[in-house]
Short mmCIF file of C-alpha atoms in Angstrom, two decimals:
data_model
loop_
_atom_site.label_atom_id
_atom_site.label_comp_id
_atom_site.label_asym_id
_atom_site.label_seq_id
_atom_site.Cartn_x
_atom_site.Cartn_y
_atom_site.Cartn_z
CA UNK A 203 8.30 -16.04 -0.06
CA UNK A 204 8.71 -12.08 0.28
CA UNK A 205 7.90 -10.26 3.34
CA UNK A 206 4.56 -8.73 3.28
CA UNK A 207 3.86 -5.32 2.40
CA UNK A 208 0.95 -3.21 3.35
CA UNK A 209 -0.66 0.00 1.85
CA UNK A 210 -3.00 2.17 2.78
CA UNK A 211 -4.93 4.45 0.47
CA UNK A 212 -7.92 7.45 0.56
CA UNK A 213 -10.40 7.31 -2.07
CA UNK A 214 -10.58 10.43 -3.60
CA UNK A 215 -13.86 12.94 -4.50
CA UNK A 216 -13.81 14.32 -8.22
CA UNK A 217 -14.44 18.29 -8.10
CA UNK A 218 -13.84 18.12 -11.78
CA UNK A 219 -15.05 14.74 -12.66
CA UNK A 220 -12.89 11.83 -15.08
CA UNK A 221 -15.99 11.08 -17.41
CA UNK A 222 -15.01 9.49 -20.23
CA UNK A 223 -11.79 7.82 -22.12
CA UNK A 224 -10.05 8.66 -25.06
CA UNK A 225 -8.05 5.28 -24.68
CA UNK A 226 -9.90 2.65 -22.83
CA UNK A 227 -7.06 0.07 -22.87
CA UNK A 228 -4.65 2.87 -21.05
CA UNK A 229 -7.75 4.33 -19.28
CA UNK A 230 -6.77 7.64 -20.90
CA UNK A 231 -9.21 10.15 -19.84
CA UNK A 232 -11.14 12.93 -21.73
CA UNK A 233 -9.89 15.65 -19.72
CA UNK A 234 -8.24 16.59 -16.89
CA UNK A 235 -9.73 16.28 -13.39
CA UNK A 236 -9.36 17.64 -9.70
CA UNK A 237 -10.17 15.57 -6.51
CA UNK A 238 -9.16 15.41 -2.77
CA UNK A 239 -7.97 12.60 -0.98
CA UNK A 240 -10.69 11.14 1.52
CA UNK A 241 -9.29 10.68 4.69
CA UNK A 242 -11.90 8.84 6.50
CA UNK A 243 -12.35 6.42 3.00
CA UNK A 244 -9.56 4.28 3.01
CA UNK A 245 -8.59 0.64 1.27
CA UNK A 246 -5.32 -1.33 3.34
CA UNK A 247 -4.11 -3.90 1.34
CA UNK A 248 -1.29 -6.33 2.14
CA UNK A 249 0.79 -8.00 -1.03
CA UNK A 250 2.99 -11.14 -0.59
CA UNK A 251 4.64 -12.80 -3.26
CA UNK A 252 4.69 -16.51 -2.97
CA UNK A 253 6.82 -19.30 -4.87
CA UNK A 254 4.63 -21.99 -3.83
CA UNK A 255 1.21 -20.35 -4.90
CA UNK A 256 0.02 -21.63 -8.71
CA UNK A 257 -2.16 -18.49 -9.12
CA UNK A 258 -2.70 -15.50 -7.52
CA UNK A 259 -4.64 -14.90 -4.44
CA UNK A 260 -7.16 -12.25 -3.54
CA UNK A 261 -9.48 -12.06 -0.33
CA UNK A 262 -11.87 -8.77 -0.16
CA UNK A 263 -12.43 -9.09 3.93
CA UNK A 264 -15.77 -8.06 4.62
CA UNK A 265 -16.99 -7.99 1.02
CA UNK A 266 -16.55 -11.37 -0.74
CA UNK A 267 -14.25 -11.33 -3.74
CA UNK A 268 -16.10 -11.98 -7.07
CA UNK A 269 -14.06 -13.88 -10.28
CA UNK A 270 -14.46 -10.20 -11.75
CA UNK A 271 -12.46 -8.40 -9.18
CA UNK A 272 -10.03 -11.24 -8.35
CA UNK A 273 -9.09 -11.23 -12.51
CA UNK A 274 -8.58 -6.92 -12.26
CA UNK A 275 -6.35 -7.62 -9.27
CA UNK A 276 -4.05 -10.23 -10.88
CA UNK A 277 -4.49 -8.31 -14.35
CA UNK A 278 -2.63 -5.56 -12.30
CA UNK A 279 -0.29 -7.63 -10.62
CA UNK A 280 1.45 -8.62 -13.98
CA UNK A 281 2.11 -5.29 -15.14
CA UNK A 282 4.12 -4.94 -11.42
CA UNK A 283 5.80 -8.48 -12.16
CA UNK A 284 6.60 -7.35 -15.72
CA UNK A 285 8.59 -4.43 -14.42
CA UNK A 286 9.99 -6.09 -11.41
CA UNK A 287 10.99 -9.21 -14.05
CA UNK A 288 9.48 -11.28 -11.93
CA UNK A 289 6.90 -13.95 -12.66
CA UNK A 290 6.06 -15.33 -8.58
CA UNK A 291 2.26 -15.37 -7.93
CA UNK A 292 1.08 -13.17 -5.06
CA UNK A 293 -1.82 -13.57 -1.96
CA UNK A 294 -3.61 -10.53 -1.69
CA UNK A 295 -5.98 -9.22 1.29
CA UNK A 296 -7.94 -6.04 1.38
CA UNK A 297 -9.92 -4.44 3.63
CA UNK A 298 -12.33 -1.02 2.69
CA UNK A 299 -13.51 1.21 5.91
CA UNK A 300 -16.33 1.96 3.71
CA UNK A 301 -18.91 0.46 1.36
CA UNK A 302 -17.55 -0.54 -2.05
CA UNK A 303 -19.42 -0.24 -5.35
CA UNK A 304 -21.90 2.85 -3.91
CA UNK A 305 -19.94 6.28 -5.86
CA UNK A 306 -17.12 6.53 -3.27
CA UNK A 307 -14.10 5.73 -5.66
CA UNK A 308 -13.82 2.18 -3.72
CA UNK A 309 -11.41 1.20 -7.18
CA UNK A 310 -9.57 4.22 -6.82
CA UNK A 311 -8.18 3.75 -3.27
CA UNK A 312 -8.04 -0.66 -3.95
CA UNK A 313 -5.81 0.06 -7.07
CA UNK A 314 -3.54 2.49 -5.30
CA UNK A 315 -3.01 0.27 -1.94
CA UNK A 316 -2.78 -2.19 -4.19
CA UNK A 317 0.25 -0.66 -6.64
CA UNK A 318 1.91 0.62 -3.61
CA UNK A 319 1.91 -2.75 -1.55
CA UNK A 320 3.03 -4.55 -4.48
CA UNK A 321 5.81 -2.72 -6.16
CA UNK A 322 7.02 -2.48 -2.23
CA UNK A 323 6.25 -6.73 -1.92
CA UNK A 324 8.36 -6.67 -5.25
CA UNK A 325 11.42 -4.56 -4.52
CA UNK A 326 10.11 -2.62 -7.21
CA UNK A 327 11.20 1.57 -6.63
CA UNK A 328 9.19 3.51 -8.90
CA UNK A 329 8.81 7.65 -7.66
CA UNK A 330 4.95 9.33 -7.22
CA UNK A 331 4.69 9.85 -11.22
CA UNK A 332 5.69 6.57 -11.96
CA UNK A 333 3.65 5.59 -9.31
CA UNK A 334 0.34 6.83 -10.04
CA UNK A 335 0.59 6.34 -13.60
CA UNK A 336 0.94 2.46 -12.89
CA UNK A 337 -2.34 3.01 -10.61
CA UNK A 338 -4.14 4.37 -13.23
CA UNK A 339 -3.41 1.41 -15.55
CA UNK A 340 -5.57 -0.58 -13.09
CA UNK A 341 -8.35 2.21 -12.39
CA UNK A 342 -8.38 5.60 -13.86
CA UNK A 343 -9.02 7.43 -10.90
CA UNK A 344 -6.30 5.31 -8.69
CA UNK A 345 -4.19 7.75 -9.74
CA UNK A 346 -5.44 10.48 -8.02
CA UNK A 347 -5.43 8.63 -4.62
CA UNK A 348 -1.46 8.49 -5.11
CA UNK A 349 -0.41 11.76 -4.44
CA UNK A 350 -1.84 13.63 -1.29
CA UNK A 351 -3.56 16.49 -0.52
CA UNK A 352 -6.00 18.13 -3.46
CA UNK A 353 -5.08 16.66 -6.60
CA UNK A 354 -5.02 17.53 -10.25
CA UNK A 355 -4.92 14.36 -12.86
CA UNK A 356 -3.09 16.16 -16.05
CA UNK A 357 -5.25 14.13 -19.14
CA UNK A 358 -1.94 14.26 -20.71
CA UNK A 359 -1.11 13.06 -24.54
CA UNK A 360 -0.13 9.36 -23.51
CA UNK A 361 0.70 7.15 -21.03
CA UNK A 362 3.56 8.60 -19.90
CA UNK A 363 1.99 12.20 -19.46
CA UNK A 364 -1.12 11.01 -17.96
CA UNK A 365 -0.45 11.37 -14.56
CA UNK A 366 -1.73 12.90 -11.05
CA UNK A 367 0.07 15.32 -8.57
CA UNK A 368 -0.52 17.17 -5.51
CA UNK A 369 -1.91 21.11 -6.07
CA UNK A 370 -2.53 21.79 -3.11
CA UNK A 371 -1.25 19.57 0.71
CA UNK A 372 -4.16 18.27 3.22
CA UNK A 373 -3.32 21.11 5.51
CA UNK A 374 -3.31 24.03 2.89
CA UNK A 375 -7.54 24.26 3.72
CA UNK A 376 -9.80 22.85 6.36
CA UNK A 377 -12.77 21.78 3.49
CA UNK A 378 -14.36 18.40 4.68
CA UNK A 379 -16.97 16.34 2.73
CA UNK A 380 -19.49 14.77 4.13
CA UNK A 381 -20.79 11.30 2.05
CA UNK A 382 -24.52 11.06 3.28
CA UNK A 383 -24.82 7.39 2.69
CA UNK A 384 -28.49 6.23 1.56
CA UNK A 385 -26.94 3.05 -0.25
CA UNK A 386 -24.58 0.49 0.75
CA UNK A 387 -25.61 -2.16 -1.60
CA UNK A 388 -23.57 -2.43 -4.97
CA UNK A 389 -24.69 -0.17 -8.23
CA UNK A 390 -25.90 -1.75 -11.00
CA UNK A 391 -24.11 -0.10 -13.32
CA UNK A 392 -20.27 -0.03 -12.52
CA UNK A 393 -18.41 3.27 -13.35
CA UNK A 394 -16.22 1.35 -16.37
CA UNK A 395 -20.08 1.06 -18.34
CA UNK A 396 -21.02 4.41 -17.79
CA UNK A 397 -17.93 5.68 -19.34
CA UNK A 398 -18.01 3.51 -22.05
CA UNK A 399 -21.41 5.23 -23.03
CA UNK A 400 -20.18 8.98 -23.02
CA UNK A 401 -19.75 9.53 -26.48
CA UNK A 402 -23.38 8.63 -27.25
CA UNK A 403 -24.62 11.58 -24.91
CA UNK A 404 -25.83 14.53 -26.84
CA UNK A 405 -24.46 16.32 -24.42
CA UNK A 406 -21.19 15.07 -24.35
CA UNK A 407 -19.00 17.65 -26.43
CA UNK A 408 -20.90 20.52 -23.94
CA UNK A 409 -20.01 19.07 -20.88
CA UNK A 410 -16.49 17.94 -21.83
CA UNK A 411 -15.60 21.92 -23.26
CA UNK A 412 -17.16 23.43 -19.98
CA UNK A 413 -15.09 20.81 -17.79
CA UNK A 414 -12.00 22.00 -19.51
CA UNK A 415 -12.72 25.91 -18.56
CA UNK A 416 -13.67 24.15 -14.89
CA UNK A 417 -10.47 23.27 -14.35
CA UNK A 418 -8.49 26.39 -13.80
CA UNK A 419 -11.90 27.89 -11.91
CA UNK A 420 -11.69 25.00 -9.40
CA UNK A 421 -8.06 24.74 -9.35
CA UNK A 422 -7.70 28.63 -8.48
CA UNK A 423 -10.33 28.33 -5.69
CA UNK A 424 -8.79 25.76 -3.93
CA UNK A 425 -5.42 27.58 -4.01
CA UNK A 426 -7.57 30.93 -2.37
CA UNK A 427 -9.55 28.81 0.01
CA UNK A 428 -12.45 30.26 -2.06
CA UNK A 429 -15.27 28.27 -1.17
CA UNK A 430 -18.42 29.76 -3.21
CA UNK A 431 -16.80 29.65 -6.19
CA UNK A 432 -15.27 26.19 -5.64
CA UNK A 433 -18.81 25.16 -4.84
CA UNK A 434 -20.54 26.97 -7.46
CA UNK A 435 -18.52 24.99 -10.22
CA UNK A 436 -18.19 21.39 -8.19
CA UNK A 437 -22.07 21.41 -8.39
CA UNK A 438 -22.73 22.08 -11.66
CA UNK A 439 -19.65 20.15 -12.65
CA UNK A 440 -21.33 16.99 -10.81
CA UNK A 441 -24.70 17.78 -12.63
CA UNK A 442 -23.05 17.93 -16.00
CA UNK A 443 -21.73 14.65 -15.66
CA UNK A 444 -24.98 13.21 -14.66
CA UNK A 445 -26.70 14.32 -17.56
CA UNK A 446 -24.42 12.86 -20.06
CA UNK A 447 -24.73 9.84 -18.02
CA UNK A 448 -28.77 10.51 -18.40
CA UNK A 449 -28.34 10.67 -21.84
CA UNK A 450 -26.46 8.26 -22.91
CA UNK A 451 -27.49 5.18 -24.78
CA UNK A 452 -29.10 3.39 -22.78
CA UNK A 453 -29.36 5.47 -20.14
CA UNK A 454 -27.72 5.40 -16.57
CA UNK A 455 -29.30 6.86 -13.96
CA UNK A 456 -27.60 6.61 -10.63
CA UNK A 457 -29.43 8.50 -8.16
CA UNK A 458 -32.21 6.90 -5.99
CA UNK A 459 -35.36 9.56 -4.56
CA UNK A 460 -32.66 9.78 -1.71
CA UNK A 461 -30.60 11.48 -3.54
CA UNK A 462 -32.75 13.77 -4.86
CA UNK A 463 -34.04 14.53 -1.64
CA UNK A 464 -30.42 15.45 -0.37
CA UNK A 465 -29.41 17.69 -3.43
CA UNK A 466 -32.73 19.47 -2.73
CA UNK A 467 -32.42 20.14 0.76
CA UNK A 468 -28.55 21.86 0.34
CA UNK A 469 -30.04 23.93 -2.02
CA UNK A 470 -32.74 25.14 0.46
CA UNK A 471 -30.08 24.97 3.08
CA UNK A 472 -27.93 27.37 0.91
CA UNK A 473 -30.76 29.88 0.41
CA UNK A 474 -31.26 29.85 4.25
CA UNK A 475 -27.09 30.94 4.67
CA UNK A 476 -25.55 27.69 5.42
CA UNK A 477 -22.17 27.13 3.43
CA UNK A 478 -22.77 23.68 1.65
CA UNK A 479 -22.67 22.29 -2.15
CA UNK A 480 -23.18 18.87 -3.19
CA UNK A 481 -21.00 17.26 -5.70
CA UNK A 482 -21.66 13.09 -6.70
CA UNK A 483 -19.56 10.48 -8.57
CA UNK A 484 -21.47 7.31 -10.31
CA UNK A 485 -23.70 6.42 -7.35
CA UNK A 486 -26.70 7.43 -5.96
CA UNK A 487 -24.52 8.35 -2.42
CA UNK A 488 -24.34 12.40 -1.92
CA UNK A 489 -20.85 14.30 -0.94
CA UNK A 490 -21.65 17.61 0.86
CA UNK A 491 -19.04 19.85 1.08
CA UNK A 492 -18.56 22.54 3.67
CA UNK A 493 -15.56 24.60 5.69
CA UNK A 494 -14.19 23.21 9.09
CA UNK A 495 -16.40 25.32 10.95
CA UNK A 496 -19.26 24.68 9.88
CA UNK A 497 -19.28 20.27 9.79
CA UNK A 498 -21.27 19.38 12.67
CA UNK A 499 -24.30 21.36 12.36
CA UNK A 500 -24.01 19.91 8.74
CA UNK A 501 -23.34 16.57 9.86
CA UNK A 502 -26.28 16.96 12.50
CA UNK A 503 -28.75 18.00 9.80
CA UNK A 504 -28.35 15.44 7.25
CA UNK A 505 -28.66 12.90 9.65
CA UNK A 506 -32.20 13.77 10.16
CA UNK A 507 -33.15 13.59 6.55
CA UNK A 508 -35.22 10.72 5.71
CA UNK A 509 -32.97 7.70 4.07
CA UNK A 510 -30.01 8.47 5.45
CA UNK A 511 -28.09 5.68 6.71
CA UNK A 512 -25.11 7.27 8.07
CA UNK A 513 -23.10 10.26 7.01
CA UNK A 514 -19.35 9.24 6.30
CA UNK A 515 -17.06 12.47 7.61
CA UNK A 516 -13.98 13.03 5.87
CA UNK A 517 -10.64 15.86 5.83
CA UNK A 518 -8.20 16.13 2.88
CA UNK A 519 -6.40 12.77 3.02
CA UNK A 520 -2.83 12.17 2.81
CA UNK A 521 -1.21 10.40 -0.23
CA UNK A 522 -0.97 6.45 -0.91
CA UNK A 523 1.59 4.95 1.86
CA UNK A 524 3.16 2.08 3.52
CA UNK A 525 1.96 1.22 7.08
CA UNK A 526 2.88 -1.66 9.13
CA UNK A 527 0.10 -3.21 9.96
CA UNK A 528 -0.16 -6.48 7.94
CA UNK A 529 -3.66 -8.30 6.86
CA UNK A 530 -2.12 -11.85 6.58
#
C-alpha cells in the first residue's frame, strides 16, 4: 500500500465560458476560455493505492457516490496508472465545501484534486502543463482549476496544446464573486449533455465568433483591474451561452424564476450605481461579481432577495495543491 496523498482544489468561474467540444473523447473545447479560481469552492480528495483492493474505491462524503461518478473516477485513475506503469487499484475519498451538481464547476475542482492526489499517490511527477492537461482528460474545465490565480484555457490544436495557465496571480486584483445559491439539489441536465447539444443551436456559430473576440477584451481587463468592461463582456458572455443552450435541440434551460429574479435585480442595482455583473455556468445558481470594497453591502443585499438560500463568498483561489490533511 502507498502512503496517502491529499489534494485540494478551487472550482473555477468561466468569464469566457467552455461551451462546446470539437473532440468529445479528448474534451477538446470550441474555444478558448478565462476563469478564476474559487477560493471558498473547494474539492479535498485523498488517493491511496492499494495491492489488496480488486477494484477501485470511491466515497463522495456528504454526497453519496453514484455507479456514474465512481466509473469517471476510476476511468481517470487508469490514464494516471498508464503513465505511472502501474496497474494497483486505488481507495478514493472526497469531500466538496459546496453543493455539487448546481453550476459551480463541482467536476472541475473533483478532477483536479483528484489528478493531483493521484499522480502524487503514484510517484508520478508531471509539471502544471502536463498537469492540467491530464485534468482535463477527466473534465474539461479541471484544467482550469490547476493553475492559480485568473486563468486562460488555450483551445489549442490537440491534446498536447490544450492546456490552462495562470494570466494573472490571486493577488494581482481584489474581484470576489459572490454564488447566490437558490439550488442545492442536483441539475437535471449535467453540463457533458448540454455540450453535446451545441452544434444544433442556431445560434451557435454567433456565439462561438463573439467568444473568440471576448477573449482578449476579458483577458486585457483583468490585466488593468478594469472592472466595467470585464463585467460588460462576462454578462453578455454568460447570456450567449445560455441561449445556445435555449436553443438547442431539445432545449436546456437551466435557470429557475430565482434566477431570473437575481439577474434582474443587479441590473436595477447597476442603474442605481452599485458595481455588480452577473455571470452563470450550467445551473440555475447566480455568480455576482464585484471589487473588494464593495462585497458586503453586496453580500447583505442578495441575502434579502426572495429564494436565496445562502450566498457562497469567494477571492481568486490559489492553484491545485497538496495539503496534509488526509480523508482516510
Amino acid at each position: 500500500m502507498t502512503a496517502p496523498s491529499t489534494a485540494q482544489s478551487c472550482a473555477n468561474i468561466a468569464f469566457i465560458k467552455y461551451w462546446g467540444r470539437r473532440d468529445h473523447a479528448l474534451r477538446l473545447p470550441l474555444n478558448g476560455s478565462i476563469s478564476m479560481n474559487l477560493d471558498g469552492a473547494t474539492t479535498t480528495t485523498t488517493v491511496i493505492f492499494d495491492p489488496a483492493l480488486d477494484e477501485d474505491r470511491v466515497i463522495i462524503l456528504d454526497a453519496g457516490t453514484t455507479a456514474q461518478a465512481a466509473h469517471r473516477v476510476s476511468a481517470h485513475l487508469d490514464r494516471v496508472r498508464a503513465l505511472a506503469g502501474i496497474t494497483t487499484r486505488a481507495r478514493v475519498v472526497s469531500r466538496n465545501s459546496f453543493p455539487m451538481g448546481t453550476g459551480i464547476a463541482s467536476s472541475a475542482s473533483a478532477f483536479a484534486a483528484l489528478t493531483v492526489a493521484a499522480c502524487a499517490a503514484a510517484n508520478l511527477t508531471l509539471d502544471e502543463r502536463a498537469l492540467s492537461i491530464l485534468a482535463r482528460l477527466g473534465s474539461g474545465s479541471a484544467c482550469r482549476s490547476i493553475p492559480a490565480g485568473f486563468v486562460e484555457w488555450h483551445a489549442g490544436e490537440d491534446s498536447e496544446t490544450s492546456y490552462a495557465e495562470t494570466i494573472a496571480p490571486p493577488e494581482h486584483w481584489d474581484l470576489r464573486d459572490l454564488i447566490a445559491i437558490v439550488q442545492t439539489a442536483h441539475k437535471d441536465v449535467g453540463s457533458t449533455t448540454g455540450q453535446a447539444l451545441v452544434d444544433s443551436s442556431p445560434f451557435s456559430e454567433a456565439r462561438l465568433a463573439a467568444a473568440e473576440r471576448g477573449l482578449a477584451v476579458v483577458r486585457n481587463a483583468i490585466r488593468a483591474c478594469d472592472f466595467e468592461t470585464f463585467g460588460e463582456e462576462t454578462e453578455q458572455e454568460a447570456l450567449r451561452m445560455h441561449a445556445v443552450a435555449l436553443t438547442s435541440q431539445p432545449s436546456v434551460l437551466y435557470w429557475s424564476p430565482e434566477t431570473v429574479r437575481i439577474m434582474q435585480a443587479i441590473r436595477a442595482w447597476r442603474a442605481e450605481g452599485v458595481r455588480a455583473y452577473f455571470t452563470i455556468d450550467a445551473g440555475a445558481n447566480v455568480h455576482v461579481l464585484c471589487p473588494g470594497a464593495d462585497v458586503d453591502a453586496l453580500a447583505k443585499r442578495l441575502r434579502e432577495l426572495k429564494g436565496v438560500r445562502d450566498v457562497l463568498a469567494n477571492r481568486p483561489g490559489p492553484a491545485t495543491r497538496l495539503i496534509d490533511a488526509h480523508l482516510v
